[in-house]
Amino acid sequence: GENVEQHPSTLSVQEGDSAVIKCTYSDSASNYFPWYKQELGKGPQLIIDIRSNVGEKKDQRIAVTLNKTAKHFSLHITETQPEDSAVYFCAASKDNQGGKLIFGQGTELSVKP
Amino acid sequence: DAGITQSPRYKITETGRQVTLMCHQTWSHSYMFWYRQDLGHGLRLIYYSAAADITDKGEVPDGYVVSRSKTENFPLTLESATRSQTSVYFCASSVNRNTEAFFGQGTRLTVV
């Protein structure tokens, strides 16, 4: 079955710096790749997603890139702010399914003011 | 707009007891999902449902039972709780098969 590996497990950056989180997936049939942000005591919230017919997608300070050949995708956060501190999860699914997801292990991002 | 709500938020139960976690959504979403979250594993899909009376297994279904008699409710039952089922459980829903999933606030379950 599908396996999603996420790195790093923890990431600490200074406010204003960029943060990059990387994920690799094993099943070449996967074609939907969402990123979720989870704040303490809350459920995951979708922040950006990408489908396999697109190589890059941007939304203000957040961008996601997808390399289908290498089977990896990355989350880029520019100009980080303290409120970006949270746990971030990548995920993958087949058949463009929005909710039947295989998640990575998570990255705890800490943005120091 | 209540969205998706889970109850209870916290639950402590004893090994061998039956416990039911509730999930209710007000959006009339077709799809609903149950995930468990454990350190080092991210979130893993337990069961999902495409519509009322249609359910299917996810990645880790053993020890769990679900039902969906109404579109808005998707309860998860642990028929005989074990310590390995100590976890945070998240319910989610999506409009249809191909749209994003929205997650509830979670239920922290401890089995002692």
PDB file of C-alpha atoms in Angstrom:
ATOM      1  CA  GLY A   1       0.000   0.000   0.000  1.00  0.00           C
ATOM      2  CA  GLU A   2       0.866   3.688  -0.054  1.00  0.00           C
ATOM      3  CA  ASN A   3       3.494   5.007   2.349  1.00  0.00           C
ATOM      4  CA  VAL A   4       4.235   8.686   2.965  1.00  0.00           C
ATOM      5  CA  GLU A   5       7.471   9.767   4.610  1.00  0.00           C
ATOM      6  CA  GLN A   6       7.802  13.309   5.986  1.00  0.00           C
ATOM      7  CA  HIS A   7      10.935  15.215   7.004  1.00  0.00           C
ATOM      8  CA  PRO A   8      12.042  16.829   9.191  1.00  0.00           C
ATOM      9  CA  SER A   9      10.089  15.827  12.292  1.00  0.00           C
ATOM     10  CA  THR A  10      10.924  19.146  13.959  1.00  0.00           C
ATOM     11  CA  LEU A  11      11.923  22.470  12.430  1.00  0.00           C
ATOM     12  CA  SER A  12      12.869  25.680  14.175  1.00  0.00           C
ATOM     13  CA  VAL A  13      13.258  28.954  12.265  1.00  0.00           C
ATOM     14  CA  GLN A  14      13.575  32.628  13.048  1.00  0.00           C
ATOM     15  CA  GLU A  15      10.648  34.886  12.290  1.00  0.00           C
ATOM     16  CA  GLY A  16      10.903  36.119   8.714  1.00  0.00           C
ATOM     17  CA  ASP A  17      12.901  33.125   7.512  1.00  0.00           C
ATOM     18  CA  SER A  18      11.564  30.480   5.129  1.00  0.00           C
ATOM     19  CA  ALA A  19      10.578  26.946   6.135  1.00  0.00           C
ATOM     20  CA  VAL A  20      10.538  23.886   3.897  1.00  0.00           C
ATOM     21  CA  ILE A  21       8.957  20.530   4.721  1.00  0.00           C
ATOM     22  CA  LYS A  22       9.424  17.554   2.393  1.00  0.00           C
ATOM     23  CA  CYS A  23       7.397  14.415   1.772  1.00  0.00           C
ATOM     24  CA  THR A  24       7.930  11.362  -0.387  1.00  0.00           C
ATOM     25  CA  TYR A  25       5.284   8.849  -1.409  1.00  0.00           C
ATOM     26  CA  SER A  26       5.571   5.298  -2.666  1.00  0.00           C
ATOM     27  CA  ASP A  27       2.506   4.710  -4.846  1.00  0.00           C
ATOM     28  CA  SER A  28       2.877   6.256  -8.300  1.00  0.00           C
ATOM     29  CA  ALA A  29      -0.928   6.125  -8.660  1.00  0.00           C
ATOM     30  CA  SER A  30      -1.333   8.811  -5.968  1.00  0.00           C
ATOM     31  CA  ASN A  31      -2.616  12.022  -7.494  1.00  0.00           C
ATOM     32  CA  TYR A  32      -3.893  14.274  -4.704  1.00  0.00           C
ATOM     33  CA  PHE A  33      -1.557  15.840  -2.141  1.00  0.00           C
ATOM     34  CA  PRO A  34      -2.970  18.048   0.614  1.00  0.00           C
ATOM     35  CA  TRP A  35      -1.138  19.788   3.439  1.00  0.00           C
ATOM     36  CA  TYR A  36      -2.772  20.215   6.839  1.00  0.00           C
ATOM     37  CA  LYS A  37      -1.876  22.490   9.736  1.00  0.00           C
ATOM     38  CA  GLN A  38      -2.734  21.353  13.248  1.00  0.00           C
ATOM     39  CA  GLU A  39      -2.635  23.739  16.181  1.00  0.00           C
ATOM     40  CA  LEU A  40      -2.513  22.482  19.745  1.00  0.00           C
ATOM     41  CA  GLY A  41      -5.788  20.919  20.835  1.00  0.00           C
ATOM     42  CA  LYS A  42      -7.421  21.342  17.447  1.00  0.00           C
ATOM     43  CA  GLY A  43      -8.157  19.232  14.422  1.00  0.00           C
ATOM     44  CA  PRO A  44      -6.088  19.410  11.225  1.00  0.00           C
ATOM     45  CA  GLN A  45      -7.004  22.221   8.864  1.00  0.00           C
ATOM     46  CA  LEU A  46      -6.274  22.172   5.127  1.00  0.00           C
ATOM     47  CA  ILE A  47      -3.906  24.960   4.120  1.00  0.00           C
ATOM     48  CA  ILE A  48      -3.085  24.052   0.516  1.00  0.00           C
ATOM     49  CA  ASP A  49      -3.380  21.094  -1.828  1.00  0.00           C
ATOM     50  CA  ILE A  50      -2.081  20.076  -5.230  1.00  0.00           C
ATOM     51  CA  ARG A  51      -3.204  17.552  -7.808  1.00  0.00           C
ATOM     52  CA  SER A  52      -0.865  15.585 -10.043  1.00  0.00           C
ATOM     53  CA  ASN A  53      -1.609  17.586 -13.190  1.00  0.00           C
ATOM     54  CA  VAL A  54       0.036  20.645 -11.587  1.00  0.00           C
ATOM     55  CA  GLY A  55       3.703  21.123 -10.636  1.00  0.00           C
ATOM     56  CA  GLU A  56       3.381  24.081  -8.299  1.00  0.00           C
ATOM     57  CA  LYS A  57       0.671  25.984  -6.471  1.00  0.00           C
ATOM     58  CA  LYS A  58       0.921  29.170  -4.454  1.00  0.00           C
ATOM     59  CA  ASP A  59      -1.325  30.906  -1.939  1.00  0.00           C
ATOM     60  CA  GLN A  60       0.185  34.070  -0.473  1.00  0.00           C
ATOM     61  CA  ARG A  61       3.109  32.958   1.724  1.00  0.00           C
ATOM     62  CA  ILE A  62       2.518  29.260   1.173  1.00  0.00           C
ATOM     63  CA  ALA A  63       3.511  27.195  -1.839  1.00  0.00           C
ATOM     64  CA  VAL A  64       3.573  23.508  -2.664  1.00  0.00           C
ATOM     65  CA  THR A  65       5.702  21.845  -5.334  1.00  0.00           C
ATOM     66  CA  LEU A  66       5.246  18.362  -6.770  1.00  0.00           C
ATOM     67  CA  ASN A  67       7.789  16.199  -8.568  1.00  0.00           C
ATOM     68  CA  LYS A  68       5.888  13.173  -9.912  1.00  0.00           C
ATOM     69  CA  THR A  69       8.997  11.533 -11.344  1.00  0.00           C
ATOM     70  CA  ALA A  70      10.793  11.552  -8.020  1.00  0.00           C
ATOM     71  CA  LYS A  71       7.551  10.999  -6.094  1.00  0.00           C
ATOM     72  CA  HIS A  72       8.066  13.859  -3.706  1.00  0.00           C
ATOM     73  CA  PHE A  73       6.298  17.072  -2.796  1.00  0.00           C
ATOM     74  CA  SER A  74       7.245  19.964  -0.562  1.00  0.00           C
ATOM     75  CA  LEU A  75       5.635  22.748   1.441  1.00  0.00           C
ATOM     76  CA  HIS A  76       7.316  26.149   1.396  1.00  0.00           C
ATOM     77  CA  ILE A  77       6.395  28.875   3.857  1.00  0.00           C
ATOM     78  CA  THR A  78       8.026  32.273   3.284  1.00  0.00           C
ATOM     79  CA  GLU A  79       8.310  35.181   5.715  1.00  0.00           C
ATOM     80  CA  THR A  80       7.373  32.964   8.637  1.00  0.00           C
ATOM     81  CA  GLN A  81       5.444  34.429  11.555  1.00  0.00           C
ATOM     82  CA  PRO A  82       4.986  33.142  15.139  1.00  0.00           C
ATOM     83  CA  GLU A  83       1.405  32.155  14.294  1.00  0.00           C
ATOM     84  CA  ASP A  84       2.800  29.700  11.729  1.00  0.00           C
ATOM     85  CA  SER A  85       4.022  27.594  14.679  1.00  0.00           C
ATOM     86  CA  ALA A  86       2.078  24.311  14.548  1.00  0.00           C
ATOM     87  CA  VAL A  87       2.336  20.707  13.405  1.00  0.00           C
ATOM     88  CA  TYR A  88       2.133  20.267   9.641  1.00  0.00           C
ATOM     89  CA  PHE A  89       1.060  17.055   7.931  1.00  0.00           C
ATOM     90  CA  CYS A  90       1.390  16.053   4.328  1.00  0.00           C
ATOM     91  CA  ALA A  91      -0.892  13.413   2.858  1.00  0.00           C
ATOM     92  CA  ALA A  92      -1.519  11.531  -0.357  1.00  0.00           C
ATOM     93  CA  SER A  93      -4.440   9.762  -1.970  1.00  0.00           C
ATOM     94  CA  LYS A  94      -5.373   7.961  -5.178  1.00  0.00           C
ATOM     95  CA  ASP A  95      -8.237   8.689  -7.554  1.00  0.00           C
ATOM     96  CA  ASN A  96      -8.258  12.330  -6.405  1.00  0.00           C
ATOM     97  CA  GLN A  97      -9.997  11.306  -3.196  1.00  0.00           C
ATOM     98  CA  GLY A  98     -10.219  14.216  -0.797  1.00  0.00           C
ATOM     99  CA  GLY A  99     -10.711  12.346   2.439  1.00  0.00           C
ATOM    100  CA  LYS A 100      -9.301   8.838   2.071  1.00  0.00           C
ATOM    101  CA  LEU A 101      -5.766   9.928   2.875  1.00  0.00           C
ATOM    102  CA  ILE A 102      -2.428   8.426   3.846  1.00  0.00           C
ATOM    103  CA  PHE A 103      -0.664  10.895   6.135  1.00  0.00           C
ATOM    104  CA  GLY A 104       2.973  11.594   6.811  1.00  0.00           C
ATOM    105  CA  GLN A 105       4.243  11.538  10.389  1.00  0.00           C
ATOM    106  CA  GLY A 106       4.078  15.308  10.871  1.00  0.00           C
ATOM    107  CA  THR A 107       6.539  18.198  11.291  1.00  0.00           C
ATOM    108  CA  GLU A 108       6.484  20.396  14.363  1.00  0.00           C
ATOM    109  CA  LEU A 109       7.367  23.906  13.174  1.00  0.00           C
ATOM    110  CA  SER A 110       8.495  26.470  15.714  1.00  0.00           C
ATOM    111  CA  VAL A 111       8.900  30.101  14.603  1.00  0.00           C
ATOM    112  CA  LYS A 112      10.937  32.114  17.091  1.00  0.00           C
ATOM    113  CA  PRO A 113      10.233  35.848  17.318  1.00  0.00           C
TER     114      PRO A 113
ATOM    115  CA  ASP B   1     -22.762  27.178  11.491  1.00  0.00           C
ATOM    116  CA  ALA B   2     -21.680  24.341  13.819  1.00  0.00           C
ATOM    117  CA  GLY B   3     -19.830  22.404  11.115  1.00  0.00           C
ATOM    118  CA  ILE B   4     -18.483  19.126  12.403  1.00  0.00           C
ATOM    119  CA  THR B   5     -18.588  18.347  16.110  1.00  0.00           C
ATOM    120  CA  GLN B   6     -17.268  15.427  18.099  1.00  0.00           C
ATOM    121  CA  SER B   7     -18.309  14.261  21.530  1.00  0.00           C
ATOM    122  CA  PRO B   8     -17.087  13.711  24.083  1.00  0.00           C
ATOM    123  CA  ARG B   9     -13.851  15.724  23.858  1.00  0.00           C
ATOM    124  CA  TYR B  10     -12.208  13.577  26.529  1.00  0.00           C
ATOM    125  CA  LYS B  11     -13.018  10.046  27.672  1.00  0.00           C
ATOM    126  CA  ILE B  12     -11.395   7.614  30.065  1.00  0.00           C
ATOM    127  CA  THR B  13     -12.618   4.027  29.969  1.00  0.00           C
ATOM    128  CA  GLU B  14     -11.532   0.669  31.277  1.00  0.00           C
ATOM    129  CA  THR B  15     -10.170  -2.246  29.288  1.00  0.00           C
ATOM    130  CA  GLY B  16     -12.971  -4.441  27.977  1.00  0.00           C
ATOM    131  CA  ARG B  17     -15.683  -1.799  28.078  1.00  0.00           C
ATOM    132  CA  GLN B  18     -17.673  -0.685  25.078  1.00  0.00           C
ATOM    133  CA  VAL B  19     -17.348   2.982  24.203  1.00  0.00           C
ATOM    134  CA  THR B  20     -18.916   5.061  21.433  1.00  0.00           C
ATOM    135  CA  LEU B  21     -17.473   8.255  20.009  1.00  0.00           C
ATOM    136  CA  MET B  22     -19.944  10.559  18.317  1.00  0.00           C
ATOM    137  CA  CYS B  23     -19.532  12.665  15.206  1.00  0.00           C
ATOM    138  CA  HIS B  24     -22.137  15.056  13.860  1.00  0.00           C
ATOM    139  CA  GLN B  25     -21.930  17.350  10.829  1.00  0.00           C
ATOM    140  CA  THR B  26     -24.374  20.056   9.775  1.00  0.00           C
ATOM    141  CA  TRP B  27     -23.175  20.458   6.177  1.00  0.00           C
ATOM    142  CA  SER B  28     -24.978  17.436   4.654  1.00  0.00           C
ATOM    143  CA  HIS B  29     -21.628  16.189   3.372  1.00  0.00           C
ATOM    144  CA  SER B  30     -21.833  12.789   1.685  1.00  0.00           C
ATOM    145  CA  TYR B  31     -18.518  11.425   2.903  1.00  0.00           C
ATOM    146  CA  MET B  32     -17.436  10.963   6.509  1.00  0.00           C
ATOM    147  CA  PHE B  33     -14.232   9.530   7.945  1.00  0.00           C
ATOM    148  CA  TRP B  34     -12.720   8.369  11.220  1.00  0.00           C
ATOM    149  CA  TYR B  35      -8.987   8.727  11.831  1.00  0.00           C
ATOM    150  CA  ARG B  36      -6.811   8.005  14.833  1.00  0.00           C
ATOM    151  CA  GLN B  37      -3.717  10.034  15.640  1.00  0.00           C
ATOM    152  CA  ASP B  38      -0.746   8.515  17.418  1.00  0.00           C
ATOM    153  CA  LEU B  39       2.721   9.952  17.941  1.00  0.00           C
ATOM    154  CA  GLY B  40       5.032   8.867  15.167  1.00  0.00           C
ATOM    155  CA  HIS B  41       2.196   7.630  12.935  1.00  0.00           C
ATOM    156  CA  GLY B  42       0.454  10.787  11.859  1.00  0.00           C
ATOM    157  CA  LEU B  43      -3.226  10.095  11.222  1.00  0.00           C
ATOM    158  CA  ARG B  44      -4.479   6.699  10.090  1.00  0.00           C
ATOM    159  CA  LEU B  45      -7.863   6.009   8.535  1.00  0.00           C
ATOM    160  CA  ILE B  46     -10.073   3.615  10.512  1.00  0.00           C
ATOM    161  CA  TYR B  47     -13.360   3.617   8.556  1.00  0.00           C
ATOM    162  CA  TYR B  48     -15.142   5.833   6.097  1.00  0.00           C
ATOM    163  CA  SER B  49     -18.624   6.217   4.700  1.00  0.00           C
ATOM    164  CA  ALA B  50     -19.734   7.390   1.267  1.00  0.00           C
ATOM    165  CA  ALA B  51     -23.382   7.891   2.255  1.00  0.00           C
ATOM    166  CA  ALA B  52     -25.986   6.687   4.722  1.00  0.00           C
ATOM    167  CA  ASP B  53     -25.804   2.903   5.120  1.00  0.00           C
ATOM    168  CA  ILE B  54     -22.564   2.673   3.104  1.00  0.00           C
ATOM    169  CA  THR B  55     -19.366   2.122   5.088  1.00  0.00           C
ATOM    170  CA  ASP B  56     -15.953   0.681   4.285  1.00  0.00           C
ATOM    171  CA  LYS B  57     -12.723  -0.197   6.055  1.00  0.00           C
ATOM    172  CA  GLY B  58      -9.680   2.009   6.094  1.00  0.00           C
ATOM    173  CA  GLU B  59      -6.102   1.275   7.076  1.00  0.00           C
ATOM    174  CA  VAL B  60      -6.658   0.172  10.718  1.00  0.00           C
ATOM    175  CA  PRO B  61     -10.244  -1.096  11.191  1.00  0.00           C
ATOM    176  CA  ASP B  62      -9.672  -3.971  13.628  1.00  0.00           C
ATOM    177  CA  GLY B  63     -11.477  -3.529  16.955  1.00  0.00           C
ATOM    178  CA  TYR B  64     -13.811  -0.799  15.660  1.00  0.00           C
ATOM    179  CA  VAL B  65     -17.376  -0.743  14.405  1.00  0.00           C
ATOM    180  CA  VAL B  66     -19.171   2.088  12.599  1.00  0.00           C
ATOM    181  CA  SER B  67     -22.675   2.792  11.448  1.00  0.00           C
ATOM    182  CA  ARG B  68     -24.329   5.551   9.459  1.00  0.00           C
ATOM    183  CA  SER B  69     -28.093   5.460   9.647  1.00  0.00           C
ATOM    184  CA  LYS B  70     -28.354   9.236   9.056  1.00  0.00           C
ATOM    185  CA  THR B  71     -26.225  11.377   6.748  1.00  0.00           C
ATOM    186  CA  GLU B  72     -25.232  13.741   9.546  1.00  0.00           C
ATOM    187  CA  ASN B  73     -24.046  11.195  12.122  1.00  0.00           C
ATOM    188  CA  PHE B  74     -21.172   8.731  12.008  1.00  0.00           C
ATOM    189  CA  PRO B  75     -20.548   7.085  15.401  1.00  0.00           C
ATOM    190  CA  LEU B  76     -17.447   4.988  16.069  1.00  0.00           C
ATOM    191  CA  THR B  77     -17.748   2.137  18.562  1.00  0.00           C
ATOM    192  CA  LEU B  78     -14.995   0.257  20.321  1.00  0.00           C
ATOM    193  CA  GLU B  79     -16.789  -2.953  21.281  1.00  0.00           C
ATOM    194  CA  SER B  80     -14.168  -4.083  23.823  1.00  0.00           C
ATOM    195  CA  ALA B  81     -11.603  -1.341  24.429  1.00  0.00           C
ATOM    196  CA  THR B  82      -7.918  -2.220  24.673  1.00  0.00           C
ATOM    197  CA  ARG B  83      -4.985  -0.099  25.861  1.00  0.00           C
ATOM    198  CA  SER B  84      -3.643   0.012  22.297  1.00  0.00           C
ATOM    199  CA  GLN B  85      -6.754   1.980  21.358  1.00  0.00           C
ATOM    200  CA  THR B  86      -5.653   4.884  23.557  1.00  0.00           C
ATOM    201  CA  SER B  87      -5.386   7.671  21.000  1.00  0.00           C
ATOM    202  CA  VAL B  88      -6.843  10.910  19.705  1.00  0.00           C
ATOM    203  CA  TYR B  89      -9.718  10.239  17.327  1.00  0.00           C
ATOM    204  CA  PHE B  90     -10.696  12.642  14.575  1.00  0.00           C
ATOM    205  CA  CYS B  91     -13.839  12.648  12.526  1.00  0.00           C
ATOM    206  CA  ALA B  92     -13.858  14.361   9.129  1.00  0.00           C
ATOM    207  CA  SER B  93     -16.309  14.991   6.320  1.00  0.00           C
ATOM    208  CA  SER B  94     -16.216  16.032   2.679  1.00  0.00           C
ATOM    209  CA  VAL B  95     -18.854  17.173   0.223  1.00  0.00           C
ATOM    210  CA  ASN B  96     -18.117  14.315  -2.135  1.00  0.00           C
ATOM    211  CA  ARG B  97     -15.392  11.847  -3.030  1.00  0.00           C
ATOM    212  CA  ASN B  98     -13.035  14.385  -4.601  1.00  0.00           C
ATOM    213  CA  THR B  99     -13.294  17.437  -2.342  1.00  0.00           C
ATOM    214  CA  GLU B 100     -11.247  18.406   0.678  1.00  0.00           C
ATOM    215  CA  ALA B 101     -11.899  16.881   4.079  1.00  0.00           C
ATOM    216  CA  PHE B 102     -12.829  19.033   7.079  1.00  0.00           C
ATOM    217  CA  PHE B 103     -11.832  17.722  10.489  1.00  0.00           C
ATOM    218  CA  GLY B 104     -13.509  17.942  13.863  1.00  0.00           C
ATOM    219  CA  GLN B 105     -11.766  18.965  17.092  1.00  0.00           C
ATOM    220  CA  GLY B 106     -10.974  15.412  18.126  1.00  0.00           C
ATOM    221  CA  THR B 107     -11.737  13.095  21.042  1.00  0.00           C
ATOM    222  CA  ARG B 108      -8.918  12.102  23.357  1.00  0.00           C
ATOM    223  CA  LEU B 109      -9.597   8.529  24.508  1.00  0.00           C
ATOM    224  CA  THR B 110      -7.627   6.870  27.282  1.00  0.00           C
ATOM    225  CA  VAL B 111      -8.104   3.159  27.975  1.00  0.00           C
ATOM    226  CA  VAL B 112      -6.842   2.117  31.427  1.00  0.00           C
TER     227      VAL B 112
END
